Amino acid sequence: MTRDSITGIKFRIINLWGNGNIIIEDAYVEFFNSDGTPRSKGDCLLVWKKEKNKWRISRDVYKPEKK
């Protein structure tokens, strides 16, 4: 991302659900260039999985809005 001059991100969680081993995070994300102009925005789905008592991202899906 930094190679593409993306230096800013705004992340808004829409919905969050799961249990003690898995958490699903539905969010809206915006990426910004180093000069502050918007680069991309869209929906994001993260699947967090608990492994050895640490939460790790198991899946990360991003669907950009059409221009």
C-alpha positions as MATLAB code, in Angstrom:
seq = 'MTRDSITGIKFRIINLWGNGNIIIEDAYVEFFNSDGTPRSKGDCLLVWKKEKNKWRISRDVYKPEKK';
ca = [
       0.000    0.000    0.000;
       2.780    2.449    0.791;
       4.355    1.682   -2.590;
       1.100    2.928   -4.165;
       1.250    6.128   -2.039;
      -1.618    5.008    0.212;
      -0.838    6.447    3.612;
      -4.278    6.892    5.176;
      -7.155    4.586    6.008;
     -10.572    5.135    7.582;
     -12.261    2.031    8.952;
     -15.879    1.852   10.174;
     -17.267   -1.371   11.649;
     -20.846   -2.030   10.515;
     -21.505   -5.368   12.223;
     -19.579   -7.769   14.438;
     -20.561  -11.298   15.458;
     -19.020  -14.612   16.440;
     -18.054  -16.737   19.415;
     -14.963  -17.571   21.477;
     -13.069  -19.009   18.493;
     -14.172  -17.017   15.449;
     -15.284  -13.416   14.880;
     -16.724  -11.989   11.662;
     -16.283   -8.266   11.097;
     -18.329   -6.460    8.436;
     -16.885   -3.006    7.742;
     -16.631   -0.053    5.370;
     -13.119    1.125    4.497;
     -11.639    4.144    2.682;
      -8.035    4.454    1.456;
      -6.314    7.817    0.922;
      -3.236    8.965   -1.009;
      -0.407   10.729    0.777;
      -1.909   14.106   -0.233;
      -5.254   13.181    1.414;
      -7.255   12.513   -1.747;
      -9.462    9.410   -1.705;
      -7.983    6.456   -3.577;
     -10.541    3.685   -3.057;
     -13.500    2.841   -0.840;
     -15.741   -0.152   -0.361;
     -16.931   -3.020    1.798;
     -14.615   -5.249    3.792;
     -15.189   -8.578    5.509;
     -12.641   -9.879    8.020;
     -12.713  -13.322    9.598;
     -10.729  -13.483   12.845;
      -9.742  -16.894   14.188;
      -8.317  -17.642   17.615;
      -5.094  -19.687   17.392;
      -3.003  -20.490   20.465;
      -4.827  -17.778   22.482;
      -4.078  -15.074   19.875;
      -6.525  -13.549   17.408;
      -5.326  -13.685   13.794;
      -6.975  -12.648   10.542;
      -7.966  -15.807    8.703;
      -9.743  -14.148    5.750;
      -9.698  -10.582    4.444;
     -12.069   -9.697    1.590;
     -12.340   -6.222    0.067;
     -14.975   -5.238   -2.514;
     -14.365   -1.756   -3.912;
     -17.255    0.473   -4.937;
     -17.692    0.888   -8.680;
     -16.584    4.252  -10.020;
];
